[in-house]
XYZ file of C-alpha atoms in Angstrom:
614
model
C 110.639 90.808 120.423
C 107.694 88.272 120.956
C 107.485 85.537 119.009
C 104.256 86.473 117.964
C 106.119 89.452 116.757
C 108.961 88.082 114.875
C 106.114 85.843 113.258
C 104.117 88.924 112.049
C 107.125 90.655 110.717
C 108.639 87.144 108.623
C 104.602 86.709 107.379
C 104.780 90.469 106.310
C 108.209 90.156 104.618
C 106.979 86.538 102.534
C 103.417 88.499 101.496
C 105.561 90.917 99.700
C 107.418 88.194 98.410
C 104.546 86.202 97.188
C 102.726 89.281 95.849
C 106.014 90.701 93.746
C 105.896 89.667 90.166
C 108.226 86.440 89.376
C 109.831 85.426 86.575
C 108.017 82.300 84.944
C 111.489 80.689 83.863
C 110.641 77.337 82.399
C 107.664 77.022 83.510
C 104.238 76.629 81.040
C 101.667 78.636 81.383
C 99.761 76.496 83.309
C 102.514 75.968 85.911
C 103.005 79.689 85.836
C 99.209 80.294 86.878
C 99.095 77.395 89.262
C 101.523 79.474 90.930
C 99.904 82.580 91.115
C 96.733 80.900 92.819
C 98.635 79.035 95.163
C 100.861 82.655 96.357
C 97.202 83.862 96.920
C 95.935 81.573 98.859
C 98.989 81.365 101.101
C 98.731 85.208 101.631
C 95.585 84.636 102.582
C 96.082 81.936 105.143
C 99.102 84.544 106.437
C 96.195 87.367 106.953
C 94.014 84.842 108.842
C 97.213 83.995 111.342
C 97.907 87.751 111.387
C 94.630 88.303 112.737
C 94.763 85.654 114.840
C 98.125 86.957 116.123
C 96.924 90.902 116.374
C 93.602 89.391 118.372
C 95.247 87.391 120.746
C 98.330 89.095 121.404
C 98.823 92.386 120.525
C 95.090 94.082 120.835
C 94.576 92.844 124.415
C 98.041 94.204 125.223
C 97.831 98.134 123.943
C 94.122 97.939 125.732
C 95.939 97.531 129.152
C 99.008 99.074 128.346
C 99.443 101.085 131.386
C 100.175 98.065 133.729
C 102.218 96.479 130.877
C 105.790 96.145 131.994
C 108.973 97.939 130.979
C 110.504 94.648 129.094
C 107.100 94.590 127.188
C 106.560 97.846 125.841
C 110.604 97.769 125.200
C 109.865 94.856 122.772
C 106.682 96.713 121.551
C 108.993 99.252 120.635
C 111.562 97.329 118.733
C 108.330 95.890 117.107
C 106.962 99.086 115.893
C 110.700 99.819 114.594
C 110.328 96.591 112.463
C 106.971 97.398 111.002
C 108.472 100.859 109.541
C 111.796 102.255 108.929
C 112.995 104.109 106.049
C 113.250 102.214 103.422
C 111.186 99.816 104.481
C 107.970 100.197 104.962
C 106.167 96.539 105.804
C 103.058 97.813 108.051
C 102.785 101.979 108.552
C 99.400 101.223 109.664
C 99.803 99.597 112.675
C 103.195 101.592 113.718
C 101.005 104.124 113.915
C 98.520 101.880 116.075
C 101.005 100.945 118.592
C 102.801 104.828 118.528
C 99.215 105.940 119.413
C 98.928 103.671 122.362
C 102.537 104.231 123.566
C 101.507 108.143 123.604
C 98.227 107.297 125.330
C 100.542 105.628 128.118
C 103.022 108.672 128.574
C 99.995 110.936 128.914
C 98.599 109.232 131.573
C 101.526 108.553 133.413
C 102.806 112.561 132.508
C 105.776 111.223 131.025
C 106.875 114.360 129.071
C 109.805 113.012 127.474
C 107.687 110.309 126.716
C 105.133 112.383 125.117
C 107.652 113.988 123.124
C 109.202 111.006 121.664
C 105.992 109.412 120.761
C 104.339 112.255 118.785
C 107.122 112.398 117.343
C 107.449 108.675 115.987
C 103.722 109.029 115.306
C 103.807 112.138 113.179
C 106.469 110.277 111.260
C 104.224 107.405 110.769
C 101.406 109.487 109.654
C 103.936 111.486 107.231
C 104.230 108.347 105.103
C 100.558 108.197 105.089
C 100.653 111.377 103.797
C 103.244 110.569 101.145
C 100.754 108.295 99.145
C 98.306 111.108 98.581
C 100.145 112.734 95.722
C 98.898 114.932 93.141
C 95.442 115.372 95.342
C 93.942 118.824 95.711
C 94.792 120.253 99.726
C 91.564 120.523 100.232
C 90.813 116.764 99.891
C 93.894 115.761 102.070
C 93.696 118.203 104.957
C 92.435 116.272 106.967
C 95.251 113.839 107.218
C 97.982 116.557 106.691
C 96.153 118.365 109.747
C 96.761 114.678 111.634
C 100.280 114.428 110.722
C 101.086 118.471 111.540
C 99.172 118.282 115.256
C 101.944 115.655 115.959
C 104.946 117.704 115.119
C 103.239 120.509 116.551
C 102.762 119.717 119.685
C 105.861 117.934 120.161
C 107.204 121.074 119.058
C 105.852 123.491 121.442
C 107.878 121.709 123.831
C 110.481 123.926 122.789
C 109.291 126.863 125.594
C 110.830 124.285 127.931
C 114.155 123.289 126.374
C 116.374 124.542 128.603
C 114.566 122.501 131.612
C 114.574 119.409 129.501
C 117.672 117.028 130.742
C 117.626 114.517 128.428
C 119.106 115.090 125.025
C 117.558 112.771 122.806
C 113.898 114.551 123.972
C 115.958 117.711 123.040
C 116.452 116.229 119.753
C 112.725 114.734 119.412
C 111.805 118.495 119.828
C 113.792 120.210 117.442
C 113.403 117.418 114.723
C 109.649 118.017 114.976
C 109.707 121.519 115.224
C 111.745 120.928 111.902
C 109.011 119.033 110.684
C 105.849 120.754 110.954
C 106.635 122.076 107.677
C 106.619 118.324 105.722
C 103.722 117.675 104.058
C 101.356 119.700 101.641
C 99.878 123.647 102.784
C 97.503 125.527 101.145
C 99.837 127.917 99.563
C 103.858 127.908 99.121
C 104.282 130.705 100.975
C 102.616 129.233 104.413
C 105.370 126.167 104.231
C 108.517 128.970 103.756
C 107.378 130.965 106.522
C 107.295 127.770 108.215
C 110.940 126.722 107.245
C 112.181 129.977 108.055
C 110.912 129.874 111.296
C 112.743 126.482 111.898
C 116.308 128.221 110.466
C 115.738 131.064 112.977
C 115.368 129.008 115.668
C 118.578 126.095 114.472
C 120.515 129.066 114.857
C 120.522 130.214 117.663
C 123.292 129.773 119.784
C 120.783 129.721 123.248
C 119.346 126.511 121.773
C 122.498 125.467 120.937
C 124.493 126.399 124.448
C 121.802 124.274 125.792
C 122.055 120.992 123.682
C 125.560 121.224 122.393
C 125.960 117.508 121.714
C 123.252 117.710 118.923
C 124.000 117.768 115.472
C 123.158 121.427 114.778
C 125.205 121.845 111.533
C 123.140 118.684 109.873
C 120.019 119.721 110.750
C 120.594 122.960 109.972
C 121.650 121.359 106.562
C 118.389 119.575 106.131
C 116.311 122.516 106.895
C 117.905 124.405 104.035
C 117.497 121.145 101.438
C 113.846 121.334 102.836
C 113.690 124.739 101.727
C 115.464 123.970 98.561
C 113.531 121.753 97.478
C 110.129 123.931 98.158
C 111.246 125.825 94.863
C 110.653 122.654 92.508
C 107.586 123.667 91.502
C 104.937 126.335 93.127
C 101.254 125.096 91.322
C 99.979 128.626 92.538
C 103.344 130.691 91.510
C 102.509 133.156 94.165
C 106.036 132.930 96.009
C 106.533 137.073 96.967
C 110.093 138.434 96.752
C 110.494 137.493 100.698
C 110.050 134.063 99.485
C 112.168 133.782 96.636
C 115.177 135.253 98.114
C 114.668 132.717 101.736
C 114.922 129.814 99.105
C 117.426 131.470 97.085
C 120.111 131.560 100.778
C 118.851 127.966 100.912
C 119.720 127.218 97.484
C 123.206 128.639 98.074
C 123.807 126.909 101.015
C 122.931 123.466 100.024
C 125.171 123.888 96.385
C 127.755 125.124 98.239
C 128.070 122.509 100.242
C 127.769 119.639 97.897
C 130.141 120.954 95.727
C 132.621 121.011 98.493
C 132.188 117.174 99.543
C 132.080 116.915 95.696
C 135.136 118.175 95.326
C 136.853 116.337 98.548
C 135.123 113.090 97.151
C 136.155 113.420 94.023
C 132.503 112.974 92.733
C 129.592 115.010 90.070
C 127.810 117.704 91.677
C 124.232 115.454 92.944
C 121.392 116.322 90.432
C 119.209 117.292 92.982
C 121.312 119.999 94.374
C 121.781 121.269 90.873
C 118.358 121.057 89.730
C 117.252 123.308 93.110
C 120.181 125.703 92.008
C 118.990 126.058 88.304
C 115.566 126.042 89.455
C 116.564 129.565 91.374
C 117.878 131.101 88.239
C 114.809 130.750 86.353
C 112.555 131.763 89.373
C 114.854 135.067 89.891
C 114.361 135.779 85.911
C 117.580 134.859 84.920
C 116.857 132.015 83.491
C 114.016 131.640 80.891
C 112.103 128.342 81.148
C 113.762 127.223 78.180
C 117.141 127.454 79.794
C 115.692 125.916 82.658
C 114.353 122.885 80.703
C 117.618 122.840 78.451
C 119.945 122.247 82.145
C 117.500 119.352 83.040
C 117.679 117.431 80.181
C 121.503 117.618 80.320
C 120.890 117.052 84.594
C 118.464 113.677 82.961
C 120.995 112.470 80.071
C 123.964 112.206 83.154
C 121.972 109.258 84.697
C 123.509 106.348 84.379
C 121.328 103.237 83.501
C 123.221 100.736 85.614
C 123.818 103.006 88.945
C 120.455 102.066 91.437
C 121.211 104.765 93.717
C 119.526 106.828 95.389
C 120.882 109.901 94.232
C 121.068 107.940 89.928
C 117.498 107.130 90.917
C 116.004 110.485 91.516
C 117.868 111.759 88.317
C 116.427 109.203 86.184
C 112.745 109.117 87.868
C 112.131 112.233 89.974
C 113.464 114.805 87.935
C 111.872 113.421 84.537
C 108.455 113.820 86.929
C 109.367 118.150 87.015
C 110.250 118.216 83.832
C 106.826 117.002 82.890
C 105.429 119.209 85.367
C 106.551 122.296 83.816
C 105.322 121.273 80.457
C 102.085 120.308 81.605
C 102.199 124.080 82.924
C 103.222 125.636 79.746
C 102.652 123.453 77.266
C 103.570 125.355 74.352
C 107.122 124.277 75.163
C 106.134 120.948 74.589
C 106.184 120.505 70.564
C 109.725 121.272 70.791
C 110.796 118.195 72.975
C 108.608 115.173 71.934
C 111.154 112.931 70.680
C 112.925 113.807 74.118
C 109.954 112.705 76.088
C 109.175 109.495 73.869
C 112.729 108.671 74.389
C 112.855 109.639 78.211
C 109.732 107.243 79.265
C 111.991 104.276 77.509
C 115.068 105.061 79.079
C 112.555 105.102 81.960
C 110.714 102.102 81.535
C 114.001 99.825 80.794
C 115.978 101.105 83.912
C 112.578 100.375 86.005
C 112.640 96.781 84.461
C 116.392 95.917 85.666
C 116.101 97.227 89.062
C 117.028 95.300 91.627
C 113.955 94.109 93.866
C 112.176 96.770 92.593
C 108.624 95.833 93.878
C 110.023 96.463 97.285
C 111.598 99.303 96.762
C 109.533 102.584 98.347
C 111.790 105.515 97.250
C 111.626 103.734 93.425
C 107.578 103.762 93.487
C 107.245 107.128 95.376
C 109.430 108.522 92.508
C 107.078 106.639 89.666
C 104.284 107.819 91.438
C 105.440 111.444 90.832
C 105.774 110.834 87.200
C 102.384 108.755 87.441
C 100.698 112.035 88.411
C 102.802 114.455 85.992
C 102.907 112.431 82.880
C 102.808 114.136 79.924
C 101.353 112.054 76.522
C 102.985 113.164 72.932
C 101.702 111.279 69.630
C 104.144 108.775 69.608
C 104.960 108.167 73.139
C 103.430 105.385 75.153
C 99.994 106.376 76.479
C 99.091 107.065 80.062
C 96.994 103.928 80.166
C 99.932 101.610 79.031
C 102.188 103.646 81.589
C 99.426 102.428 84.331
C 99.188 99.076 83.038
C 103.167 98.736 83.346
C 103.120 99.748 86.719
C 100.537 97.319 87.483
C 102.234 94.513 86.147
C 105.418 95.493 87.805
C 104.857 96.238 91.111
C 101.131 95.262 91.956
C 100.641 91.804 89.682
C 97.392 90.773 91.780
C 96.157 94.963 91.614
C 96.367 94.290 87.315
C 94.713 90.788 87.440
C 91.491 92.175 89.517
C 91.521 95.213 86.991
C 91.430 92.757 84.033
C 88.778 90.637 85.305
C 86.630 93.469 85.950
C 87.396 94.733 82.261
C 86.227 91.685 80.465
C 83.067 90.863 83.012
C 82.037 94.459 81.974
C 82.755 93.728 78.399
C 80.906 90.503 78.096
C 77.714 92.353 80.535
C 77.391 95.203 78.279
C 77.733 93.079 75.136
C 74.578 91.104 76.477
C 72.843 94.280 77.536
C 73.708 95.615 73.760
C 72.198 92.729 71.982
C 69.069 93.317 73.977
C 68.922 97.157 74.022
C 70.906 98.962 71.079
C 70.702 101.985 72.278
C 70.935 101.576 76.496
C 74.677 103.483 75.815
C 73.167 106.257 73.813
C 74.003 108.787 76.765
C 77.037 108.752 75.118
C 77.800 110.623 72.490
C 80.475 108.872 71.158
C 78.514 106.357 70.768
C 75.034 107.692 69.873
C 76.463 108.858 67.071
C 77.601 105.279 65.527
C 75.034 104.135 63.106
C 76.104 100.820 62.058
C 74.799 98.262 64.906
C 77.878 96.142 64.603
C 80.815 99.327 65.129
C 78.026 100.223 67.613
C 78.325 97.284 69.477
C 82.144 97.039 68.880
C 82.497 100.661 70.337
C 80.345 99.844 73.734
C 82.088 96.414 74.470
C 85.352 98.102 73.859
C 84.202 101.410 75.882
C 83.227 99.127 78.618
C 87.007 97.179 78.317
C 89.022 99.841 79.310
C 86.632 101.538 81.511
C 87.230 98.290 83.498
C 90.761 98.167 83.034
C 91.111 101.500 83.868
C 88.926 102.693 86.815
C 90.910 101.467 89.424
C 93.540 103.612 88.497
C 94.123 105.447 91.844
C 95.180 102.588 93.558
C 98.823 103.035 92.201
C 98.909 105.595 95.091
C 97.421 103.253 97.589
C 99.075 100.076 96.844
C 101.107 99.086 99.284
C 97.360 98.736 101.836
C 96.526 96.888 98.878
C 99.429 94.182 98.176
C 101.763 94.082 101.187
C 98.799 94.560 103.797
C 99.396 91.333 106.304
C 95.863 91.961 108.077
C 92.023 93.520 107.585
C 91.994 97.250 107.168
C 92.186 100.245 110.197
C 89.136 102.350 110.063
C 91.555 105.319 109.000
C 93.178 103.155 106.272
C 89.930 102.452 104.244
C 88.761 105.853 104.827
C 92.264 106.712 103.037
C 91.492 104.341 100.083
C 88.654 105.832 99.424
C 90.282 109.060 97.963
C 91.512 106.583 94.998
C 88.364 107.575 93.359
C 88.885 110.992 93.056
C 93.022 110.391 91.969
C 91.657 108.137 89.719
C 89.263 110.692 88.005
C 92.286 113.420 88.114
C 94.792 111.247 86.677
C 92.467 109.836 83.497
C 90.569 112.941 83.312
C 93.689 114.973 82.152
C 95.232 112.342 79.532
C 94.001 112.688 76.439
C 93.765 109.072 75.618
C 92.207 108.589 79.006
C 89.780 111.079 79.759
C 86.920 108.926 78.241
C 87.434 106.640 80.865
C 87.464 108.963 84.238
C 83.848 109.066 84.746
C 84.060 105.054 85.532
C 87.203 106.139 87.853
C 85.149 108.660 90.137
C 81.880 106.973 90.161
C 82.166 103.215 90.954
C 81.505 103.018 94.943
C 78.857 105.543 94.331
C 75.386 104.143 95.007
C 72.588 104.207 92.821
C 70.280 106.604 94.608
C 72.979 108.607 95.851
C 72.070 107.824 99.578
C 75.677 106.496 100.481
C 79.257 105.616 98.645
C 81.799 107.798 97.483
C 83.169 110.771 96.600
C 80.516 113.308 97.089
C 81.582 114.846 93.913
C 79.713 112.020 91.822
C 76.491 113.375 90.399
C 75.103 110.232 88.669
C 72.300 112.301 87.028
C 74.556 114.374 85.935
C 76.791 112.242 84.327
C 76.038 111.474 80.463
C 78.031 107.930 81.075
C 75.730 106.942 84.620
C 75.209 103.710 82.447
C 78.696 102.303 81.662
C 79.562 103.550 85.241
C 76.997 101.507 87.248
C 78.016 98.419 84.815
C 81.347 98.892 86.407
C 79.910 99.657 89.642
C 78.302 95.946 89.789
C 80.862 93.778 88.532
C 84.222 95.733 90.679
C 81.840 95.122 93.793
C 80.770 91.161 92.746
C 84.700 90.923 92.272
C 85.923 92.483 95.639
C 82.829 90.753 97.737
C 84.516 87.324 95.613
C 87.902 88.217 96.009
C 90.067 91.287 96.042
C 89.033 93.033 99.424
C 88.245 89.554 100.964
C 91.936 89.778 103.141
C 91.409 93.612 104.051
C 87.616 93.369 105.029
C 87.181 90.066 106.502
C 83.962 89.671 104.255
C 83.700 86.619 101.535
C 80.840 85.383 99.686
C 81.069 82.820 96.648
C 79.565 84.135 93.375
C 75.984 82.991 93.681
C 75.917 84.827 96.918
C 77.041 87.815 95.514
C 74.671 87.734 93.102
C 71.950 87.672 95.376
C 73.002 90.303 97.988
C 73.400 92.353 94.642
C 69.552 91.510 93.902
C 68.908 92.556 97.311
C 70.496 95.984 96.359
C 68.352 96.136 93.985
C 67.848 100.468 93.010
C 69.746 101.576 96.036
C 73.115 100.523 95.408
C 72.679 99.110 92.320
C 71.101 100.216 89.360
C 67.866 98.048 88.978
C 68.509 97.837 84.841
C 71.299 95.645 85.590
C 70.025 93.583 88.617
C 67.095 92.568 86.909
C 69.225 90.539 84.497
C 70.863 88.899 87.163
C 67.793 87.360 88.188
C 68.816 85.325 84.389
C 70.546 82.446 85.144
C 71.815 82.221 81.501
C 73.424 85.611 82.003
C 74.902 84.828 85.921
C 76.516 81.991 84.154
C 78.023 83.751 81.454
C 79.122 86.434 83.933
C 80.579 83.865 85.922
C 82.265 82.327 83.461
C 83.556 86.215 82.212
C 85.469 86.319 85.811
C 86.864 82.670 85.553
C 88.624 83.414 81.559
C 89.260 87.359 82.910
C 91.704 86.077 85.542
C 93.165 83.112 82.800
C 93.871 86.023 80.758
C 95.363 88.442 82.881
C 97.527 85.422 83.880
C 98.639 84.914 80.395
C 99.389 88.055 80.132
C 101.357 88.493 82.584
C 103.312 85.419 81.819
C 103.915 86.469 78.245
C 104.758 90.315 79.393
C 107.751 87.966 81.781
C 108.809 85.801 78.825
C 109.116 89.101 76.470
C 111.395 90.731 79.079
């Protein structure tokens, strides 16, 4: 590679060493948050030499990469291997960047082998994209699923001209895409089946195979049947037809079959996953009941050993928990019955998540947390979704909680001032309408206003690797992406009980004022009894990214004053003109001020006593 390039790839690997939660050891508290500042501001001189870098050296080279020559779009390559692998995944974005360029180049020079191997790298970049969007409605991510699909598609179609195809790798780019048209979400189960069973048919057939015989045929004929294996883990539309259930049930078969041989050679327990897909079958077929079914995953779940970090330990004691929830949140009358299981599970959970090794970096570990994330199911005594979220924070996105926190008590402190002004500005909602005494009234809005802050970036979890490990200012694409954090946000709150008070601040805070721009679409601020608490949260989350957060991924910085002021100038289109009005209060700019400065002290301290207590 470039230097330029092993530069970029050492700056990304120290960000997501400097953003990772560390242990305060002997350090006070003061040391502890000295620390924290000074990690920030050296990821943020990294982003500024990234840019530099990216501006300098890479841009100007995919914009005339045609007469680029062979040795430098060899060490692009290796580049764009650095950037994402499996397993680690330090910038997807621009992999994709440079894929999309190297594709640009085989077109116009009709390199077809080329062409294939590039949409193929590229649809496996946009796949991971894909991978973050979790627990969304289809209909909100088709747009990047379509994106992803196109690439193994056309990659794919290649196929009509395997046998005049010389090279074998391109022969393998082909069939692995064909293979992979079928990742991803679809709008119902049955569309991905028909999709895998397409693949099968074609993996064996022995034309295909007479003319590639050094491929691997047997593994990815393997794969293909895991893929379809794993489509039975849960149908949300449970509209599989008999055709369906019996392709997954050969795929089942296969798959167990052959783990429990290399079990058996290897002296080693059947994989949980395998199992799971095989029990799974029973129940679908209507020989198991969903009892039975839940009854063989908690003994799959108990096997899990607490000190084994593998990948294989990991998905029983992460992934499968994440089903399990997901059929109880489908039928929960089944759920009364295993309470203490679940407030016992999310412990075990929780304590094997705190000893893993370099867990922050980790992507299988958070993919798997983010499917429990999005399926968690709350009992009386178990810990609440909002704790859950809090814990994740903490863990694996330290700067993601501290932003949160500040923009909980700024909101707190603003709508105590508005409160002691106005008693009854909150009286949209009911909940607190309905309080009589002034003081619980007050105590009730300040505290409403807390968590709606603490809580309303909850979405991110899916997002966070754009917004911890990012080495550079946002892709076009990538903040388009973010966006949809609104919406998971509202989903995820909206269906916890001890959250769903809190979801309206989720959906609505990057809408504007008078509608005329922001996000989602699905925001209706007259409609919305809580418009109020939601543009309070609204103002201070944007006078904290303008400030701070979204300074490195937008290039855009203002101090506080300045803030203030462009907020003025705002003033009933973005912002609602009840609350810029009192900025124009020095008194109460101060006091907000001051509300961010102790916000980020005490998100500090908490952190540091949440690393002394472990």
């Amino acid at each position: 590679m470039d230097p330029y390039q092993e530069e970029y790839i050492a700056n990304l690997k120290e960000i997501a060493s400097l953003a990772a939660r560390k242990k305060p050891g002997n350090r006070s508290f003061e040391e502890y948050q000295e620390g924290l500042l000074r990690n920030r501001r050296r990821i943020e001189k990294i982003v500024d030499r990234n840019m530099e870098m990216l501006k300098s050296e890479l841009f100007p080279l995919l914009d005339h990469l045609p007469e680029a020559k062979e040795e430098e779009i060899s060490k692009l390559q290796e580049f764009a291997g650095k950037l994402f692998q499996v397993g680690e995944e330090l910038d997807t974005g621009l992999y994709c960047q440079i894929h999309q360029a190297l594709l640009n180049r085989a077109r116009q020079a009709k390199d077809h082998n080329g062409i294939i191997r590039e949409l193929y790298w590229l649809g496996i970049g946009r796949h991971n994209c894909c991978s973050k969007l979790l627990g969304l409605e289809f209909s909100m991510v088709k747009t990047y699923m379509t994106k992803m699909r196109l690439c193994f598609t056309e990659a794919g179609a290649y196929l009509k001209y395997f046998a005049q195809i010389d090279d074998t790798d391109t022969k393998g780019y082909i069939i692995r895409s064909r293979a992979n048209i079928s990742l991803g979400q679809f709008a119902s189960c049955s569309e991905k089946i028909r999709q895998v069973r397409q693949t099968l048919q074609i993996l064996k057939d022995p034309y295909y195979q007479e003319k590639a015989p050094d491929l691997p045929w047997d593994t990815f004929i393997f794969k293909t049947h895991r893929q379809m294996a794993d489509s039975i883990s849960y149908s949300r539309d449970d509209a599989m037809s008999a055709d369906d259930v019996e392709a997954i049930m050969e795929s089942v078969h296969y798959v167990f079959q052959t783990h429990i041989q290399e079990a058996a050679a290897q002296r080693e327990r059947l994989p949980i996953q395998s199992a799971f897909s095989y029990y799974s079958i029973f129940y679908y077929c209507g020989l198991y009941t969903l009892d039975s079914l839940l009854n063989k995953m908690e003994q799959l779940m108990d096997t899990a050993d607490q000190t084994d970090f593998s990948l294989e330990n990991l998905y029983g004691f992460i992934s499968l928990p994440a089903y399990y929830c997901q059929y109880l949140r489908q039928y929960p009358d089944y759920l009364p019955a295993r309470k203490e299981y679940i407030e016992n599970l999310y412990k075990r959970i929780l304590d094997y998540v705190e000893v893993f090794p370099d867990a922050p970096e980790n992507e299988m570990l958070f993919l798997y947390l983010r499917q429990l994330f999005n399926n968690f199911v709350e009992t009386k005594n178990s810990i609440s979704y909002g704790e859950f979220l809090v814990k994740l924070l903490i863990r694996f996105a330290p700067d993601t909680y501290i932003q949160s926190y500040i923009v909980a008590n700024a909101a707190a402190v603003f709508s105590r001032i508005i409160m002691l002004e106005e008693p009854d500005f909150f009286d949209d909602i009911e909940e607190i309408r309905c309080l009589a005494d002034p003081e619980a009234k007050l105590k009730a809005a300040v505290e409403y206003a807390f968590f709606s802050g603490l809580y309303h970036d909850a979405g991110k979890i899916n997002f966070i690797n754009l917004y911890v490990q990012t080495g550079r200012q946002w892709f076009e694409e990538e903040y388009e992406m973010t966006r949809l954090h609104t919406e998971m946000g509202n989903i995820c709150l909206m269906e916890r009980p001890s959250t769903c008070r809190y979801a309206a601040a989720a959906l609505g805070h990057h809408s504007w004022y008078d509608g005329s721009r922001g996000y989602p679409n699905s925001y209706k601020r007259l409609e919305c009894p809580k418009r109020q608490m939601v543009d309070i949260i609204s103002l201070v989350d944007w006078l904290e990214n303008t400030t701070d957060a979204h300074c490195q991924f937008t290039g855009v910085k203002m101090t506080f004053d300045e803030a203030v002021q462009s907020a003025i100038g705002l003033e009933g289109r973005r912002f609602s003109p009840l609350l810029t009005a009192r900025l124009r209060d020095s008194r109460i700019v101060e006091q907000l001020k001051e509300a961010f400065i102790q916000g980020r002290l005490e998100a500090g301290r908490r952190l540091y006593q949440e690393e002394k207590q472990t």
